[in-house]
Coordinates of C-alpha atoms and ligand atoms in Angstrom, one line a residue:
M1 CA 0.0 0.0 0.0
N2 CA 1.7 3.1 -1.2
Q3 CA -0.6 5.7 0.1
K4 CA 0.6 8.9 1.8
I5 CA -2.2 10.6 3.7
L6 CA -2.3 14.2 4.5
Y7 CA -5.0 15.3 7.1
V8 CA -5.9 19.0 6.6
R9 CA -7.9 20.5 9.3
L10 CA -9.6 23.4 7.6
P11 CA -9.4 26.9 9.2
C12 CA -11.1 27.0 12.5
N13 CA -10.8 28.7 15.9
P14 CA -8.0 27.0 17.6
I15 CA -10.0 24.2 19.1
F16 CA -7.9 21.0 19.4
P17 CA -8.4 19.0 16.2
I18 CA -9.3 15.8 17.9
G19 CA -11.1 14.5 14.8
V20 CA -8.0 14.2 12.6
V21 CA -5.9 13.1 15.5
Y22 CA -8.3 10.1 16.1
L23 CA -8.5 9.3 12.4
S24 CA -4.8 9.2 11.9
D25 CA -4.3 7.2 15.1
H26 CA -6.8 4.6 14.0
I27 CA -5.3 4.3 10.5
H28 CA -1.8 4.0 12.0
K29 CA -2.8 1.2 14.2
L30 CA -4.2 -0.7 11.2
F31 CA -1.7 0.2 8.6
P32 CA 1.6 1.2 10.4
E33 CA 3.4 1.3 7.1
I34 CA 1.4 4.2 5.7
E35 CA 3.0 7.5 5.9
Q36 CA 0.8 10.2 7.4
K37 CA 0.9 13.9 8.3
I38 CA -1.4 16.3 10.0
F39 CA -1.6 19.9 8.9
D40 CA -3.8 22.2 11.0
L41 CA -4.9 25.4 9.3
G42 CA -6.3 26.4 12.7
T43 CA -2.8 27.4 13.7
V44 CA -2.0 29.4 10.4
T45 CA -2.8 33.1 9.9
P46 CA -5.5 33.7 7.3
L47 CA -3.3 35.4 4.8
D48 CA -1.0 32.4 4.6
F49 CA -3.6 29.7 4.2
N50 CA -3.1 29.1 0.5
Q51 CA 0.7 29.3 0.5
A52 CA 1.0 27.2 3.7
L53 CA -1.2 24.5 2.2
E54 CA 0.7 24.4 -1.1
D55 CA 4.0 24.3 0.7
C56 CA 2.9 21.4 2.8
I57 CA 1.7 19.5 -0.2
D58 CA 4.8 20.2 -2.2
Q59 CA 6.9 18.9 0.7
F60 CA 4.7 15.8 1.6
Q61 CA 3.3 14.9 -1.8
P62 CA 0.2 13.1 -0.5
S63 CA -1.9 10.6 -2.5
L64 CA -4.9 11.0 -0.2
L65 CA -6.1 14.3 1.2
I66 CA -8.4 14.1 4.2
F67 CA -10.1 17.5 4.7
S68 CA -11.7 18.0 8.1
W69 CA -14.3 20.8 8.3
R70 CA -15.5 21.6 11.8
D71 CA -17.9 24.5 11.8
I72 CA -20.1 26.3 9.2
Q73 CA -23.0 27.6 11.2
I74 CA -22.4 30.7 13.1
Y75 CA -25.6 31.4 15.1
A76 CA -25.6 30.0 18.6
P77 CA -24.6 31.2 22.0
V78 CA -24.6 34.8 22.8
G79 CA -23.4 36.7 25.8
G80 CA -19.7 37.0 25.0
R81 CA -19.2 34.1 22.6
G82 CA -20.0 35.1 19.1
G83 CA -22.9 37.3 20.0
N84 CA -22.6 39.6 17.0
P85 CA -24.3 37.5 14.3
L86 CA -27.4 37.2 16.5
Q87 CA -27.3 40.8 17.5
N88 CA -27.0 42.0 14.0
A89 CA -29.9 39.8 12.9
F90 CA -32.1 41.0 15.7
E91 CA -31.3 44.6 15.1
F92 CA -32.2 44.2 11.5
Y93 CA -35.4 42.2 12.1
Y94 CA -36.8 43.7 15.2
A95 CA -35.5 47.3 15.9
Q96 CA -38.1 50.1 15.8
N97 CA -35.5 52.7 15.3
P98 CA -34.6 52.9 11.6
L99 CA -31.0 53.8 12.5
T100 CA -30.6 50.7 14.6
R101 CA -32.1 48.6 11.7
L102 CA -29.6 50.2 9.4
K103 CA -26.8 49.3 11.8
G104 CA -28.2 45.8 11.9
A105 CA -28.3 45.6 8.1
V106 CA -24.8 46.8 7.8
G107 CA -23.6 44.4 10.5
G108 CA -25.6 41.6 9.0
F109 CA -24.1 42.2 5.6
K110 CA -20.6 42.0 7.1
V111 CA -21.5 38.8 8.9
A112 CA -23.0 37.3 5.7
T113 CA -19.9 38.4 3.7
A114 CA -17.6 36.8 6.2
Y115 CA -19.8 33.6 6.3
Y116 CA -19.9 33.2 2.5
G117 CA -16.3 34.2 2.3
E118 CA -15.4 31.4 4.7
L119 CA -17.5 28.9 2.8
W120 CA -15.9 29.8 -0.6
R121 CA -12.4 29.9 1.0
N122 CA -12.8 26.4 2.4
E123 CA -14.1 25.1 -0.9
G124 CA -11.3 26.9 -2.6
L125 CA -8.7 25.3 -0.3
I126 CA -10.1 21.8 -1.1
R127 CA -9.8 22.5 -4.8
R128 CA -6.4 24.0 -4.6
G129 CA -5.1 21.3 -2.4
L130 CA -6.4 18.5 -4.6
K131 CA -5.0 20.2 -7.8
R132 CA -1.6 20.6 -6.1
A133 CA -1.5 17.0 -5.0
R134 CA -2.3 15.9 -8.5
K135 CA 0.8 17.6 -9.7
Y136 CA 2.7 14.8 -7.9
D137 CA 0.2 12.0 -8.1
P138 CA -2.5 12.3 -10.8
Q139 CA -4.6 9.7 -9.0
A140 CA -4.6 11.8 -5.7
R141 CA -8.0 11.8 -4.1
A142 CA -9.9 14.0 -1.6
V143 CA -12.2 12.9 1.2
V144 CA -14.1 15.5 3.1
G145 CA -15.7 15.1 6.5
G146 CA -16.1 16.6 10.0
G147 CA -18.9 18.2 12.1
A148 CA -19.9 20.8 9.5
V149 CA -19.9 18.3 6.7
S150 CA -22.0 15.9 8.8
V151 CA -24.7 18.5 9.2
F152 CA -24.6 20.0 5.6
Y153 CA -23.5 17.0 3.5
E154 CA -26.4 17.3 1.1
Q155 CA -25.8 21.0 0.3
L156 CA -22.1 20.4 -0.3
K157 CA -22.6 18.1 -3.3
T158 CA -22.7 20.9 -5.8
Q159 CA -19.7 22.7 -4.3
L160 CA -16.9 20.2 -4.2
P161 CA -14.7 18.8 -6.9
Q162 CA -15.9 15.8 -8.9
G163 CA -14.8 12.5 -7.3
T164 CA -14.6 14.0 -3.8
I165 CA -15.8 11.5 -1.2
V166 CA -18.2 13.3 1.2
S167 CA -18.5 11.6 4.6
V168 CA -21.1 11.8 7.4
G169 CA -20.2 11.2 11.0
E170 CA -17.2 9.3 12.1
G171 CA -14.8 8.4 9.4
E172 CA -12.7 5.5 10.7
K173 CA -14.5 2.7 8.9
L174 CA -14.8 4.6 5.6
L175 CA -11.0 5.3 5.5
E176 CA -10.2 1.8 6.5
K177 CA -12.3 0.4 3.6
L178 CA -10.9 3.0 1.2
L179 CA -7.4 2.1 2.0
Q180 CA -8.1 -1.6 1.7
G181 CA -9.6 -1.0 -1.7
Q182 CA -12.9 -2.4 -0.5
D183 CA -16.4 -1.2 -1.5
F184 CA -17.2 1.6 0.8
S185 CA -20.6 2.5 -0.6
D186 CA -22.4 1.1 2.5
E187 CA -20.6 3.6 4.7
R188 CA -22.4 7.0 5.3
C189 CA -20.9 8.7 2.3
Y190 CA -21.3 9.6 -1.4
V191 CA -18.9 10.5 -4.2
V192 CA -19.5 13.9 -5.8
G193 CA -20.6 13.5 -9.4
E194 CA -20.8 9.7 -9.2
T195 CA -23.3 8.7 -6.4
Q196 CA -26.1 10.6 -4.6
P197 CA -26.4 10.8 -0.9
R198 CA -29.0 8.1 0.1
E199 CA -32.3 9.4 1.4
R200 CA -32.0 9.8 5.2
M201 CA -28.4 8.6 5.1
I202 CA -27.5 10.5 8.2
H203 CA -30.1 8.4 10.1
E204 CA -28.2 5.2 9.3
W205 CA -26.3 3.8 12.2
P206 CA -22.5 4.2 12.2
T207 CA -20.4 1.1 12.2
P208 CA -19.1 0.6 15.7
I209 CA -15.4 0.6 16.3
E210 CA -13.4 -0.5 19.3
K211 CA -11.6 2.7 20.5
T212 CA -8.2 2.4 22.2
A213 CA -6.1 5.1 23.7
C214 CA -4.7 7.5 21.1
D215 CA -1.0 7.1 20.7
Y216 CA 0.3 10.6 21.2
D217 CA 3.9 9.6 20.8
Y218 CA 3.0 8.7 17.2
I219 CA 0.8 11.8 16.7
Q220 CA 3.7 14.0 17.7
T221 CA 5.8 12.5 14.9
I222 CA 3.3 13.3 12.2
W223 CA 2.1 16.7 13.5
P224 CA 4.8 19.4 13.7
E225 CA 2.5 22.0 15.2
F226 CA 1.2 19.7 18.0
D227 CA 3.1 21.8 20.6
Y228 CA 0.9 24.8 19.7
Y229 CA -1.8 23.3 21.9
L230 CA 0.6 22.4 24.7
Q231 CA 2.0 25.9 25.1
E232 CA -1.1 27.8 26.3
N233 CA -2.4 26.3 29.5
D234 CA -6.0 27.5 29.0
F235 CA -6.7 25.0 26.1
Y236 CA -9.2 22.3 26.9
I237 CA -7.9 19.3 25.0
G238 CA -10.5 17.0 23.6
V239 CA -10.8 13.4 24.9
Q240 CA -13.8 11.3 23.8
T241 CA -15.2 8.9 26.3
K242 CA -18.1 7.6 24.3
R243 CA -20.1 8.1 21.2
G244 CA -23.8 8.4 20.6
C245 CA -26.9 9.9 22.4
P246 CA -30.1 8.0 22.8
H247 CA -32.3 11.1 23.2
N248 CA -34.7 12.8 20.8
C249 CA -34.5 16.5 21.6
C250 CA -36.4 18.1 18.9
Y251 CA -33.7 20.5 17.6
C252 CA -30.7 18.3 18.0
V253 CA -28.8 16.6 15.2
Y254 CA -26.0 15.0 17.4
T255 CA -28.3 12.0 18.0
V256 CA -28.2 11.2 14.3
V257 CA -24.7 12.3 13.6
E258 CA -23.3 10.1 16.3
G259 CA -26.3 7.7 16.3
K260 CA -28.6 6.7 19.1
Q261 CA -26.5 3.7 20.2
V262 CA -24.1 4.7 22.9
R263 CA -20.7 3.2 22.6
I264 CA -18.5 3.5 25.6
N265 CA -14.7 3.7 25.2
P266 CA -13.0 1.5 27.8
A267 CA -12.2 3.6 30.9
D268 CA -8.6 2.2 31.1
E269 CA -8.0 3.4 27.5
V270 CA -9.4 6.9 28.2
V271 CA -7.2 7.2 31.3
K272 CA -4.2 6.0 29.3
E273 CA -4.9 8.7 26.7
M274 CA -5.3 11.4 29.3
R275 CA -2.1 10.3 31.0
Q276 CA -0.1 10.8 27.8
L277 CA -1.5 14.4 27.5
Y278 CA -0.9 14.9 31.3
D279 CA 2.7 13.9 30.9
R280 CA 3.0 16.6 28.2
G281 CA 1.8 19.2 30.6
I282 CA -2.0 19.2 29.8
R283 CA -4.2 19.8 32.8
N284 CA -7.5 20.8 31.1
F285 CA -9.6 18.2 29.3
W286 CA -12.9 18.5 27.4
F287 CA -14.9 15.3 27.2
T288 CA -16.1 15.8 23.7
D289 CA -19.1 13.4 24.0
A290 CA -22.5 14.5 22.8
Q291 CA -23.4 13.9 26.4
F292 CA -21.0 12.8 29.1
I293 CA -23.8 10.9 30.9
P294 CA -26.4 10.2 28.2
A295 CA -28.8 8.3 30.4
K296 CA -29.2 6.7 33.9
R297 CA -27.8 3.4 32.7
Y298 CA -24.5 5.0 31.8
I299 CA -24.0 6.3 35.4
P300 CA -21.9 3.3 36.3
D301 CA -19.6 3.9 33.3
A302 CA -19.1 7.5 34.3
I303 CA -18.3 6.4 37.9
E304 CA -15.9 3.8 36.7
L305 CA -14.1 6.4 34.5
L306 CA -13.9 9.1 37.1
Q307 CA -12.8 6.6 39.8
K308 CA -10.0 5.5 37.5
I309 CA -8.9 9.0 36.8
L310 CA -8.8 9.6 40.5
D311 CA -6.8 6.4 41.1
S312 CA -4.4 7.3 38.4
G313 CA -2.8 9.9 40.6
M314 CA -3.1 12.7 38.0
K315 CA -3.2 15.9 40.1
D316 CA -4.7 19.4 39.4
T317 CA -6.7 18.2 36.4
H318 CA -9.7 20.1 35.3
W319 CA -12.4 18.9 32.9
A320 CA -15.6 20.1 31.3
A321 CA -18.4 18.5 29.3
Y322 CA -22.0 18.6 28.3
I323 CA -23.8 17.1 31.2
R324 CA -27.4 15.9 31.4
A325 CA -27.8 16.9 35.1
D326 CA -30.8 14.6 35.4
N327 CA -28.4 11.6 35.5
L328 CA -26.3 12.3 38.6
T329 CA -26.1 10.5 41.9
P330 CA -24.4 11.8 45.0
E331 CA -21.5 9.3 44.4
L332 CA -21.0 10.6 40.9
C333 CA -21.2 14.2 42.1
N334 CA -18.5 13.5 44.6
L335 CA -16.2 12.0 41.9
M336 CA -16.9 14.9 39.5
V337 CA -15.7 17.4 42.1
K338 CA -12.7 15.3 43.2
T339 CA -11.6 14.8 39.6
G340 CA -11.7 18.6 38.9
M341 CA -14.8 19.2 36.9
N342 CA -14.7 23.0 36.8
Y343 CA -17.2 23.9 34.1
F344 CA -20.3 22.2 32.6
E345 CA -23.1 23.0 30.3
I346 CA -26.7 21.9 31.0
G347 CA -28.9 22.3 28.0
I348 CA -32.3 22.2 29.6
T349 CA -33.5 24.8 27.0
S350 CA -36.4 25.9 29.1
G351 CA -37.3 26.0 32.8
S352 CA -40.8 24.9 32.1
Q353 CA -41.4 21.2 32.5
E354 CA -44.3 21.5 30.1
L355 CA -42.1 22.8 27.3
V356 CA -39.3 20.5 28.1
R357 CA -41.7 17.6 27.4
K358 CA -43.0 19.2 24.2
M359 CA -39.5 19.5 22.9
R360 CA -39.1 15.7 23.6
M361 CA -36.1 16.3 25.9
G362 CA -36.9 13.6 28.4
Y363 CA -35.7 15.8 31.3
N364 CA -37.3 15.8 34.7
L365 CA -36.6 19.3 35.9
R366 CA -37.2 18.5 39.5
T367 CA -34.5 15.8 39.4
V368 CA -32.1 18.2 37.8
L369 CA -32.6 20.6 40.7
Q370 CA -32.1 17.9 43.3
N371 CA -28.9 16.7 41.5
C372 CA -27.6 20.2 41.3
R373 CA -28.0 20.5 45.1
D374 CA -26.1 17.2 45.5
L375 CA -23.3 18.6 43.3
K376 CA -23.1 21.8 45.4
N377 CA -23.1 19.7 48.6
A378 CA -20.3 17.7 47.1
G379 CA -18.3 20.9 47.0
F380 CA -18.8 22.1 43.4
D381 CA -18.1 25.8 43.4
D382 CA -17.3 26.6 39.7
L383 CA -19.2 27.8 36.7
V384 CA -22.3 26.2 35.3
S385 CA -23.6 27.4 31.9
V386 CA -27.3 26.8 31.6
N387 CA -28.5 26.9 28.0
Y388 CA -31.9 28.4 27.4
S389 CA -33.5 28.6 24.0
F390 CA -36.6 30.6 24.1
N391 CA -39.5 30.3 21.8
V392 CA -38.9 26.9 20.4
I393 CA -42.4 25.4 20.6
D394 CA -45.5 26.8 22.4
E395 CA -43.7 29.4 24.5
T396 CA -46.1 31.7 26.4
Y397 CA -45.7 34.4 28.9
E398 CA -46.5 31.8 31.5
T399 CA -43.7 29.4 30.5
I400 CA -41.3 32.4 30.4
R401 CA -42.3 33.2 34.0
Q402 CA -41.6 29.5 34.8
T403 CA -38.2 29.6 33.3
I404 CA -37.3 32.6 35.4
A405 CA -38.5 30.8 38.5
Y406 CA -36.3 27.8 37.6
H407 CA -33.3 29.9 36.9
R408 CA -33.7 31.8 40.2
E409 CA -33.7 28.4 42.0
L410 CA -30.5 27.4 40.2
E411 CA -29.0 30.7 41.4
R412 CA -30.1 29.9 45.0
I413 CA -28.3 26.6 44.7
F414 CA -25.0 27.6 43.0
G415 CA -24.8 31.4 43.7
V416 CA -25.8 34.1 41.2
D417 CA -22.3 34.6 39.8
K418 CA -21.8 30.9 39.3
V419 CA -24.8 30.2 37.0
E420 CA -24.5 31.7 33.7
P421 CA -27.6 31.8 31.6
A422 CA -26.6 31.3 28.0
I423 CA -29.4 32.6 25.9
F424 CA -29.6 30.9 22.5
F425 CA -32.1 30.9 19.8
I426 CA -32.1 27.6 18.0
G427 CA -30.3 27.7 14.6
L428 CA -32.6 25.2 12.8
Q429 CA -30.6 22.3 11.5
P430 CA -31.5 19.7 8.8
H431 CA -32.6 16.2 9.9
T432 CA -34.1 17.3 13.2
H433 CA -37.7 17.0 14.4
L434 CA -37.8 20.8 14.5
E435 CA -37.2 20.9 10.7
E436 CA -40.1 18.4 10.2
Y437 CA -42.2 20.7 12.4
A438 CA -41.3 23.7 10.3
F439 CA -42.3 21.8 7.1
E440 CA -45.6 20.6 8.6
N441 CA -46.4 24.2 9.7
N442 CA -45.4 25.7 6.4
V443 CA -42.6 27.8 8.0
L444 CA -40.1 26.2 5.5
K445 CA -40.6 24.3 2.3
P446 CA -38.7 21.1 1.6
G447 CA -35.7 21.9 -0.6
Y448 CA -34.9 25.1 1.3
N449 CA -31.2 25.8 1.7
P450 CA -30.2 25.4 5.4
M451 CA -26.8 27.0 4.6
S452 CA -28.4 30.2 3.2
L453 CA -27.8 33.4 5.1
M454 CA -30.1 35.4 2.9
P455 CA -32.2 37.5 5.2
W456 CA -35.6 35.9 4.3
T457 CA -34.2 32.4 4.9
A458 CA -32.0 33.3 7.8
K459 CA -35.0 34.7 9.6
K460 CA -36.7 31.3 9.5
L461 CA -33.6 29.3 10.4
L462 CA -32.8 31.5 13.4
W463 CA -35.8 30.0 15.1
N464 CA -37.9 32.8 16.8
P465 CA -41.4 32.5 15.4
E466 CA -44.2 35.0 16.0
P467 CA -46.4 35.7 18.0
L468 CA -43.6 36.0 20.6
G469 CA -40.7 36.6 18.1
S470 CA -40.9 40.4 18.1
F471 CA -41.3 40.4 21.9
F472 CA -38.0 38.4 22.3
G473 CA -36.4 40.6 19.7
E474 CA -37.2 43.7 21.6
V475 CA -36.1 42.2 25.0
C476 CA -32.7 41.1 23.5
L477 CA -32.1 44.5 21.9
Q478 CA -32.8 46.2 25.2
A479 CA -30.4 43.8 26.9
W480 CA -27.6 44.5 24.4
S481 CA -28.1 48.2 24.9
T482 CA -28.3 48.2 28.7
N483 CA -25.8 45.5 29.6
P484 CA -24.1 43.8 26.7
N485 CA -21.4 42.3 28.9
D486 CA -23.8 40.3 30.9
F487 CA -26.4 39.6 28.2
G488 CA -27.9 36.4 29.6
R489 CA -28.6 37.8 33.1
E490 CA -29.8 41.0 31.7
V491 CA -32.3 39.2 29.4
L492 CA -33.7 37.3 32.4
R493 CA -33.9 40.5 34.5
I494 CA -35.8 42.4 31.8
L495 CA -38.2 39.4 31.3
E496 CA -38.8 39.3 35.1
D497 CA -39.5 43.0 35.2
K498 CA -42.0 42.7 32.4
L499 CA -43.7 39.4 33.3
G500 CA -42.8 38.5 36.8
C501 CA -41.8 35.1 38.2
A502 CA -44.0 32.0 38.5
P503 CA -44.1 29.9 41.7
L504 CA -41.3 27.3 41.3
E505 CA -43.8 24.4 41.7
E506 CA -45.7 25.6 38.6
A507 CA -42.4 25.3 36.6
L508 CA -41.8 21.8 37.8
T509 CA -45.3 20.5 37.0
A510 CA -46.5 19.7 33.5
P511 CA -50.3 20.0 33.4
I512 CA -52.1 16.7 32.9
G513 CA -53.4 16.3 29.4
K514 CA -50.5 18.1 27.8
K515 CA -48.2 15.4 29.2
N516 CA -47.9 12.9 26.4
I517 CA -46.2 15.2 23.8
S518 CA -43.3 13.0 23.0
N519 CA -44.7 11.5 19.8
K520 CA -44.4 13.0 16.4
K521 CA -48.0 13.8 15.9
Q522 CA -48.2 15.9 19.0
L523 CA -45.1 17.8 18.2
V524 CA -46.1 18.7 14.7
T525 CA -49.6 19.7 15.6
S526 CA -48.9 21.5 18.8
K527 CA -49.0 25.0 17.3
Ligands
B12_601 C1 -17.7 19.0 22.0 C2 -18.2 20.0 21.0 C3 -17.9 21.3 21.3 C4 -17.0 21.8 22.4 C5 -15.5 21.5 22.0 C6 -14.6 21.4 23.2 C7 -13.2 21.0 22.8 N1 -12.2 21.6 23.4 O1 -12.9 20.2 21.9 C8 -17.4 23.3 22.6 C9 -18.5 23.4 23.6 C10 -16.2 24.2 23.0 C11 -17.9 23.6 21.2 C12 -18.0 24.8 20.7 C13 -18.6 25.1 19.4 N2 -19.1 24.3 18.6 CO1 -19.2 22.4 18.9 N3 -19.4 20.6 19.1 C14 -19.0 19.6 19.9 C15 -19.5 18.2 19.5 C16 -20.6 17.8 20.5 C17 -18.4 17.1 19.5 C18 -17.2 17.5 18.6 C19 -16.1 16.5 18.9 O2 -15.0 16.9 19.3 N4 -16.3 15.2 18.7 C20 -15.4 14.2 18.9 C21 -14.4 14.1 17.6 C22 -13.5 12.9 17.7 O3 -15.2 14.0 16.5 P1 -15.1 14.9 15.2 O4 -14.1 16.0 15.5 O5 -16.4 15.2 14.7 O6 -14.4 13.9 14.2 C23 -14.9 12.7 13.8 C24 -15.9 12.8 12.6 O7 -16.4 14.1 12.4 C25 -15.1 12.3 11.5 N5 -14.3 13.3 10.7 C26 -13.7 14.5 11.1 N6 -13.0 15.0 10.1 C27 -13.1 14.1 9.0 C28 -12.6 14.2 7.7 C29 -12.8 13.1 6.9 C30 -12.3 13.1 5.5 C31 -13.6 12.0 7.3 C32 -13.9 10.9 6.4 C33 -14.2 12.0 8.6 C34 -13.9 13.0 9.4 O8 -14.2 11.4 12.0 C35 -13.8 11.8 13.3 C36 -13.5 10.7 14.2 O9 -14.6 9.8 14.4 C37 -20.1 18.5 18.1 C38 -21.4 17.7 17.8 C39 -21.1 16.3 17.5 N7 -21.8 15.4 18.3 O10 -20.3 15.9 16.7 C40 -20.3 20.0 18.1 C41 -20.1 20.8 16.7 C42 -18.8 20.3 16.1 N8 -20.0 22.2 17.2 C43 -20.5 23.0 16.3 C44 -20.4 24.4 16.5 C45 -21.2 25.2 15.4 C46 -19.7 25.0 17.5 C47 -19.5 26.5 17.7 C48 -19.0 27.2 16.5 C49 -20.9 27.1 18.2 C50 -20.8 28.6 18.3 N9 -21.5 29.2 17.3 O11 -20.3 29.1 19.2 C51 -18.6 26.5 19.0 C52 -17.2 27.1 18.7 C53 -16.2 26.2 18.1 C54 -15.0 26.9 17.6 N10 -14.4 26.4 16.5 O12 -14.6 27.9 18.1 C55 -21.2 22.3 15.2 C56 -20.4 22.4 13.8 C57 -21.3 22.2 12.6 C58 -22.0 23.5 12.3 N11 -23.3 23.6 12.7 O13 -21.5 24.4 11.7 C59 -21.3 20.8 15.7 C60 -21.3 19.7 14.7 C61 -22.7 20.8 16.5 C62 -23.9 21.1 15.5 N12 -24.6 20.1 15.2 O14 -24.1 22.1 15.2 N13 -18.3 22.4 20.5
SF4_602 S1 -29.6 17.9 23.0 FE1 -28.2 16.6 24.1 S2 -29.5 15.0 25.1 FE2 -30.7 16.0 23.5 S3 -30.4 14.6 21.7 FE3 -28.9 16.3 21.6 S4 -27.0 15.5 22.6 FE4 -28.7 14.2 23.2

């Protein structure tokens, strides 16, 4: 096998490129004779992208180019992290003052230009890289995958060079088959210009693989810029402890990208992997699982892992993850604190049990509160980010009042300064129940372009429907003008001023009769 594989992580904020690290590790374990190299455009300055890529290809002369594309979509959290796109959109859509609308339009135009600029730039880098590699090997081939491609694979089919293999979800098995010259058409992929993505391909289950500790001694030999991530001590280096999420939250695509079947990586292997990073000076880890504790039955696995981390003797470690806080026990809380969890995100989305059910999230908000108390009692005294997405389905003034009550209770548990409300509006994603809901309710038509940032489409994708859309628009605009640096808390304060706060018990109780909402029919007809 004479392949030479170059992994190109396309430009991205400097988040550790765990995807290409795992892929190259997997391939090395199977085919140790194959020469590989990692090239991370996340560590290159924008003006140098083209030149740096070409230099790397000239020097390495790969026969297979693996392009990893992490993010495309830019809406999401506000309040310090990328708030501008949302602010511009809201100024443009909802401001009463024509000058503010104009400011929003100008800002929105800049955001759209940057967004399309990045898309074209990445497509250009793929074309350029492939062309350059073909100078040395006319048979050179490109495969494209990663988080962004998994979400938008259908739209990319007209934008990539003929013959490019476009991959959805994890890529280990696909690359394995490709390198063995086997038929890979049953993997979640298609070939541009040759095959079409199968209908509902993203819903197919990924082929499970047995994950072992990544061999960082090897990774260091194929990745000259690895040290970049070791120098700053505020990086949270990704470590995956499992794949898959069994839930059905209406707006979430993780559960199809990773699949519903949860596959646990053996705890000893995870600790072995962390130990290698630890020995290189890393103290901060991000467990990159869709959910660290996806359901109650995985609590013993989380306990086993954390106990093993504790027993390993690694000191001063910190870790963060997405946590479903309905799946905690006092024992687990204790271990979380002892192993240094210093940040976690709970995506309850709403503090109203009624809405949480309607969104099919499967959370019991009362249990979440009790578990948070256990965590506090175990000594947790760090930051919790609570993600709220207003106005997803059937939001009313009453459910807003309930969310405020819920948040105030979290503040009583953890302390006001320790609970950060991250106010999102859902960026509607393809292949989610919310997309189906939008079709059924004629908000979107099948065939719409989920990657479009044109104002008329973007307004629908940035999910904030009327009758409450304008109300939230105004509240957010007010918050940006009065306290932009503490946007989330300010939004809640304004909402409470306007609407008041419900009794907590009301937030925790879903009225009988509206209970059984977790089937499709109810979801799509609930408006
Ligand atoms: C953990 C996570 C985070 C953590 C990361 C922490 C850390 N230090 O690593 C945090 C919370 C910080 C985060 C932030 C954001 N994230 Co995030 N995040 C994830 C999540 C849940 C897992 C990513 C991960 O690391 N997985 C584990 C690794 C091993 O998998 P991987 O990198 O995807 O690689 C595998 C496959 O993709 C594939 N693969 C990768 N490349 C290639 C290439 C080829 C050729 C092939 C064949 C296969 C392949 O094989 C790999 C190994 O199996 C995903 C959703 C998901 N379930 O995938 C979203 C996701 C990647 N995030 C996303 C986004 C948008 C963001 C933000 C930009 C949001 C925002 N607007 O602020 C931010 C900022 C990120 C940045 N670049 O600055 C999107 C990206 C797609 C999109 N919508 O554009 C995702 C897919 C979620 C989503 N559905 O929208 N995120
Ligand atoms: S939002 Fe979280 S719990 Fe719900 S399906 Fe997605 S990953 Fe799973």
